[in-house]
PDB file of C-alpha atoms in Angstrom:
ATOM      1  CA  MET A 830       1.622  -9.444  11.614  1.00 69.00           C
ATOM      2  CA  LEU A 831      -0.045 -10.501   8.384  1.00 77.00           C
ATOM      3  CA  PRO A 832      -3.775 -11.052   7.810  1.00 80.00           C
ATOM      4  CA  GLN A 833      -5.062 -14.539   8.697  1.00 85.00           C
ATOM      5  CA  ASN A 834      -8.510 -14.407   7.060  1.00 89.00           C
ATOM      6  CA  LYS A 835     -10.481 -12.444   4.445  1.00 92.00           C
ATOM      7  CA  PHE A 836     -11.874  -9.916   6.945  1.00 91.00           C
ATOM      8  CA  GLN A 837      -8.382  -9.170   8.251  1.00 92.00           C
ATOM      9  CA  ASP A 838      -7.119  -8.961   4.668  1.00 93.00           C
ATOM     10  CA  VAL A 839      -9.673  -6.259   3.841  1.00 95.00           C
ATOM     11  CA  ILE A 840      -8.838  -4.248   6.990  1.00 94.00           C
ATOM     12  CA  PHE A 841      -5.101  -4.630   6.371  1.00 95.00           C
ATOM     13  CA  THR A 842      -5.527  -3.574   2.733  1.00 96.00           C
ATOM     14  CA  LEU A 843      -7.588  -0.507   3.663  1.00 97.00           C
ATOM     15  CA  PHE A 844      -4.935   0.603   6.151  1.00 96.00           C
ATOM     16  CA  MET A 845      -1.921  -0.188   3.932  1.00 97.00           C
ATOM     17  CA  ALA A 846      -3.492   1.455   0.891  1.00 98.00           C
ATOM     18  CA  PHE A 847      -4.255   4.579   2.909  1.00 98.00           C
ATOM     19  CA  VAL A 848      -0.668   4.887   4.181  1.00 98.00           C
ATOM     20  CA  MET A 849       0.878   4.174   0.777  1.00 98.00           C
ATOM     21  CA  VAL A 850      -1.483   6.294  -1.317  1.00 98.00           C
ATOM     22  CA  TYR A 851      -1.375   9.297   1.008  1.00 98.00           C
ATOM     23  CA  ALA A 852       2.437   9.305   1.062  1.00 98.00           C
ATOM     24  CA  MET A 853       2.707   8.885  -2.692  1.00 98.00           C
ATOM     25  CA  ILE A 854       0.224  11.689  -3.335  1.00 98.00           C
ATOM     26  CA  CYS A 855       2.225  13.977  -1.035  1.00 98.00           C
ATOM     27  CA  TYR A 856       5.380  12.970  -2.903  1.00 98.00           C
ATOM     28  CA  ASN A 857       3.853  13.695  -6.306  1.00 96.00           C
ATOM     29  CA  ILE A 858       2.418  17.044  -5.258  1.00 96.00           C
ATOM     30  CA  ALA A 859       5.813  17.979  -3.821  1.00 97.00           C
ATOM     31  CA  LEU A 860       7.451  17.034  -7.133  1.00 95.00           C
ATOM     32  CA  ASN A 861       4.931  19.158  -9.033  1.00 93.00           C
ATOM     33  CA  VAL A 862       5.429  22.268  -6.879  1.00 95.00           C
ATOM     34  CA  GLY A 863       9.198  22.013  -6.587  1.00 94.00           C
ATOM     35  CA  GLY A 864       9.481  20.665  -3.057  1.00 95.00           C
ATOM     36  CA  LEU A 865       7.644  19.687   0.066  1.00 94.00           C
ATOM     37  CA  GLN A 866       5.595  22.493   1.592  1.00 96.00           C
ATOM     38  CA  ASN A 867       3.177  22.457   4.521  1.00 96.00           C
ATOM     39  CA  TYR A 868       0.049  22.802   2.378  1.00 96.00           C
ATOM     40  CA  VAL A 869       0.906  19.543   0.539  1.00 97.00           C
ATOM     41  CA  PHE A 870      -0.277  17.487   3.515  1.00 97.00           C
ATOM     42  CA  LEU A 871      -3.797  18.936   3.306  1.00 97.00           C
ATOM     43  CA  ALA A 872      -3.903  19.149  -0.490  1.00 96.00           C
ATOM     44  CA  ALA A 873      -3.216  15.414  -0.696  1.00 97.00           C
ATOM     45  CA  PHE A 874      -6.612  14.606   0.824  1.00 97.00           C
ATOM     46  CA  LYS A 875      -8.371  15.911  -2.316  1.00 96.00           C
ATOM     47  CA  GLU A 876      -6.699  13.246  -4.450  1.00 96.00           C
ATOM     48  CA  LEU A 877      -6.824  10.639  -1.691  1.00 97.00           C
ATOM     49  CA  ILE A 878     -10.600  10.331  -1.867  1.00 97.00           C
ATOM     50  CA  ILE A 879     -10.202   9.246  -5.504  1.00 97.00           C
ATOM     51  CA  MET A 880      -6.953   7.256  -5.430  1.00 98.00           C
ATOM     52  CA  TRP A 881      -7.447   5.320  -2.178  1.00 98.00           C
ATOM     53  CA  PRO A 882     -10.520   3.383  -3.386  1.00 98.00           C
ATOM     54  CA  ILE A 883      -8.749   2.633  -6.677  1.00 98.00           C
ATOM     55  CA  ALA A 884      -5.783   1.181  -4.789  1.00 98.00           C
ATOM     56  CA  VAL A 885      -8.021  -0.896  -2.508  1.00 98.00           C
ATOM     57  CA  VAL A 886     -10.000  -2.337  -5.415  1.00 98.00           C
ATOM     58  CA  LEU A 887      -6.855  -3.164  -7.409  1.00 98.00           C
ATOM     59  CA  GLU A 888      -5.219  -4.812  -4.394  1.00 97.00           C
ATOM     60  CA  LEU A 889      -8.235  -6.877  -3.387  1.00 97.00           C
ATOM     61  CA  ALA A 890      -9.270  -7.770  -6.948  1.00 96.00           C
ATOM     62  CA  PHE A 891      -5.999  -9.173  -8.246  1.00 95.00           C
ATOM     63  CA  VAL A 892      -2.754  -7.480  -7.212  1.00 97.00           C
ATOM     64  CA  GLY A 893      -2.593  -9.081  -3.754  1.00 95.00           C
ATOM     65  CA  LYS A 894      -2.921 -12.612  -5.074  1.00 96.00           C
ATOM     66  CA  LEU A 895      -0.683 -11.992  -8.088  1.00 97.00           C
ATOM     67  CA  ALA A 896       2.006 -10.443  -5.858  1.00 97.00           C
ATOM     68  CA  GLN A 897       1.991 -13.606  -3.740  1.00 95.00           C
ATOM     69  CA  ILE A 898       2.241 -15.842  -6.801  1.00 96.00           C
ATOM     70  CA  LEU A 899       5.183 -13.828  -8.137  1.00 97.00           C
ATOM     71  CA  ALA A 900       6.916 -13.663  -4.742  1.00 96.00           C
ATOM     72  CA  PHE A 901       6.549 -17.421  -4.264  1.00 96.00           C
ATOM     73  CA  ARG A 902       8.584 -17.933  -7.425  1.00 96.00           C
ATOM     74  CA  PHE A 903      11.696 -16.951  -5.455  1.00 93.00           C
ATOM     75  CA  VAL A 904      10.722 -17.526  -1.807  1.00 94.00           C
ATOM     76  CA  THR A 905       9.183 -20.682  -0.396  1.00 93.00           C
ATOM     77  CA  PRO A 906       6.492 -20.588   2.319  1.00 90.00           C
ATOM     78  CA  GLY A 907       7.505 -22.699   5.294  1.00 90.00           C
ATOM     79  CA  LYS A 908      11.116 -22.922   4.145  1.00 95.00           C
ATOM     80  CA  ASP A 909      12.346 -19.335   3.903  1.00 94.00           C
ATOM     81  CA  PRO A 910      12.288 -16.926   6.881  1.00 95.00           C
ATOM     82  CA  MET A 911       9.080 -14.921   7.308  1.00 93.00           C
ATOM     83  CA  ILE A 912      10.926 -11.642   6.659  1.00 95.00           C
ATOM     84  CA  MET A 913      11.867 -12.920   3.195  1.00 96.00           C
ATOM     85  CA  MET A 914       8.224 -13.760   2.498  1.00 95.00           C
ATOM     86  CA  ILE A 915       7.133 -10.300   3.634  1.00 95.00           C
ATOM     87  CA  LEU A 916       9.824  -8.531   1.598  1.00 96.00           C
ATOM     88  CA  GLY A 917       9.066 -10.624  -1.487  1.00 96.00           C
ATOM     89  CA  ILE A 918       5.344  -9.952  -1.367  1.00 96.00           C
ATOM     90  CA  SER A 919       5.897  -6.265  -0.570  1.00 97.00           C
ATOM     91  CA  ALA A 920       8.322  -5.821  -3.462  1.00 97.00           C
ATOM     92  CA  MET A 921       6.021  -7.597  -5.900  1.00 98.00           C
ATOM     93  CA  SER A 922       3.077  -5.499  -4.715  1.00 98.00           C
ATOM     94  CA  VAL A 923       5.028  -2.331  -5.483  1.00 98.00           C
ATOM     95  CA  CYS A 924       6.115  -3.732  -8.873  1.00 98.00           C
ATOM     96  CA  LEU A 925       2.455  -4.242  -9.776  1.00 98.00           C
ATOM     97  CA  MET A 926       0.774  -1.316  -8.029  1.00 98.00           C
ATOM     98  CA  CYS A 927       3.206   1.434  -9.002  1.00 98.00           C
ATOM     99  CA  PRO A 928       2.572   1.272 -12.764  1.00 98.00           C
ATOM    100  CA  LEU A 929      -1.172   0.798 -12.213  1.00 98.00           C
ATOM    101  CA  MET A 930      -1.547   3.680  -9.779  1.00 98.00           C
ATOM    102  CA  SER A 931       0.727   5.862 -11.933  1.00 97.00           C
ATOM    103  CA  LEU A 932      -1.573   5.055 -14.852  1.00 97.00           C
ATOM    104  CA  ALA A 933      -4.610   6.096 -12.831  1.00 97.00           C
ATOM    105  CA  ALA A 934      -2.880   9.321 -11.741  1.00 96.00           C
ATOM    106  CA  THR A 935      -1.824  10.072 -15.317  1.00 96.00           C
ATOM    107  CA  ILE A 936      -5.387   9.608 -16.571  1.00 95.00           C
ATOM    108  CA  LEU A 937      -7.046  11.535 -13.732  1.00 95.00           C
ATOM    109  CA  PHE A 938      -4.618  14.315 -12.820  1.00 93.00           C
ATOM    110  CA  LYS A 939      -2.135  14.936 -15.597  1.00 91.00           C
ATOM    111  CA  ASP A 940      -2.920  16.697 -18.834  1.00 90.00           C
ATOM    112  CA  ALA A 941      -0.781  14.314 -20.870  1.00 87.00           C
ATOM    113  CA  GLY A 942      -2.482  14.703 -24.247  1.00 91.00           C
ATOM    114  CA  SER A 943      -0.499  13.144 -27.065  1.00 93.00           C
ATOM    115  CA  GLN A 944       2.390  12.476 -24.662  1.00 95.00           C
ATOM    116  CA  PHE A 945       0.305  10.068 -22.578  1.00 96.00           C
ATOM    117  CA  ILE A 946       2.660   7.065 -22.754  1.00 97.00           C
ATOM    118  CA  ALA A 947       5.722   9.216 -22.029  1.00 97.00           C
ATOM    119  CA  VAL A 948       4.030  10.943 -19.077  1.00 97.00           C
ATOM    120  CA  TRP A 949       2.826   7.603 -17.651  1.00 97.00           C
ATOM    121  CA  LEU A 950       6.301   6.023 -17.975  1.00 97.00           C
ATOM    122  CA  GLN A 951       7.960   9.070 -16.411  1.00 97.00           C
ATOM    123  CA  THR A 952       5.433   9.111 -13.570  1.00 97.00           C
ATOM    124  CA  THR A 953       6.061   5.405 -12.950  1.00 98.00           C
ATOM    125  CA  ALA A 954       9.832   5.890 -13.047  1.00 98.00           C
ATOM    126  CA  PHE A 955       9.679   8.773 -10.563  1.00 97.00           C
ATOM    127  CA  ASN A 956       7.270   6.941  -8.261  1.00 98.00           C
ATOM    128  CA  PHE A 957       8.856   3.490  -8.194  1.00 98.00           C
ATOM    129  CA  PRO A 958      11.958   4.194  -6.039  1.00 98.00           C
ATOM    130  CA  MET A 959       9.900   6.186  -3.540  1.00 98.00           C
ATOM    131  CA  ALA A 960       7.108   3.588  -3.423  1.00 98.00           C
ATOM    132  CA  LEU A 961       9.539   0.706  -2.908  1.00 98.00           C
ATOM    133  CA  CYS A 962      11.516   2.450  -0.162  1.00 98.00           C
ATOM    134  CA  TRP A 963       8.374   3.764   1.539  1.00 98.00           C
ATOM    135  CA  GLN A 964       6.795   0.295   1.488  1.00 98.00           C
ATOM    136  CA  ILE A 965       9.854  -1.658   2.661  1.00 97.00           C
ATOM    137  CA  PHE A 966      11.199   0.735   5.293  1.00 97.00           C
ATOM    138  CA  PHE A 967       8.219   2.696   6.603  1.00 97.00           C
ATOM    139  CA  ALA A 968       4.665   1.838   5.558  1.00 97.00           C
ATOM    140  CA  GLY A 969       5.064  -1.942   5.655  1.00 96.00           C
ATOM    141  CA  PRO A 970       6.584  -2.186   9.139  1.00 96.00           C
ATOM    142  CA  PHE A 971       4.285   0.521  10.515  1.00 97.00           C
ATOM    143  CA  VAL A 972       1.068  -1.019   9.181  1.00 96.00           C
ATOM    144  CA  ARG A 973       2.054  -4.584  10.148  1.00 95.00           C
ATOM    145  CA  ASN A 974       2.885  -3.470  13.706  1.00 95.00           C
ATOM    146  CA  VAL A 975      -0.282  -1.418  14.196  1.00 95.00           C
ATOM    147  CA  PHE A 976      -2.394  -4.135  12.567  1.00 94.00           C
ATOM    148  CA  GLY A 977      -0.737  -6.798  14.750  1.00 91.00           C
ATOM    149  CA  PHE A 978      -1.361  -4.748  17.881  1.00 92.00           C
ATOM    150  CA  PHE A 979      -5.073  -4.436  17.157  1.00 89.00           C
ATOM    151  CA  VAL A 980      -5.482  -8.072  16.079  1.00 89.00           C
ATOM    152  CA  THR A 981      -3.741  -9.249  19.248  1.00 87.00           C
ATOM    153  CA  ARG A 982      -5.760  -6.860  21.393  1.00 84.00           C
ATOM    154  CA  PHE A 983      -9.036  -7.845  19.731  1.00 80.00           C
ATOM    155  CA  SER A 984      -8.208 -11.572  19.994  1.00 76.00           C
ATOM    156  CA  LYS A 985      -7.555 -11.237  23.734  1.00 71.00           C
ATOM    157  CA  ASN A 986     -10.853  -9.396  24.251  1.00 66.00           C
ATOM    158  CA  VAL A 987     -12.773 -12.037  22.290  1.00 61.00           C
ATOM    159  CA  SER A 988     -11.186 -14.925  24.210  1.00 61.00           C
ATOM    160  CA  VAL A 989     -11.831 -13.218  27.565  1.00 59.00           C
ATOM    161  CA  GLU A 990     -15.501 -12.676  26.662  1.00 63.00           C
ATOM    162  CA  ALA A 991     -15.786 -16.264  25.432  1.00 60.00           C
ATOM    163  CA  LYS A 992     -14.465 -17.523  28.772  1.00 63.00           C
ATOM    164  CA  LYS A 993     -16.956 -15.325  30.635  1.00 69.00           C
ATOM    165  CA  ALA A 994     -19.817 -16.681  28.540  1.00 66.00           C
ATOM    166  CA  ALA A 995     -18.780 -20.295  29.178  1.00 61.00           C
TER     167      ALA A 995
END
């Protein structure tokens, strides 16, 4: 399920950003230490408190709307199947967020020095395939299903209480 109003959009964005950012931080730490190790899952929380708000602000400020505009250049709302809309928006979100979040990570966590551009481009190139696959196959379906469950559950509770009040 996709958000239907601004409040839902903020909740959805908070949840999606958490799932995406946490996974990508784990991935990057694993790359830096030569592979996935148990401590990576806890170590990721140190960076998460910095990177999660950055992702949420970027998404809510302009990436979400821009991703829709770009996706709607090749899919048409009301004409194309909903899955195509979801995949288009998800792919465009990754195309926008990956370089931006890689830039933030390069500035905040990498000692790039005079190699800043090269380090940022390499970080983006390493992150993009993982971010796209994680978004399309795992995070996107997971977050949409959990979000849909709670929206449906909350909607039923609100309508039941409205009937009781009437």
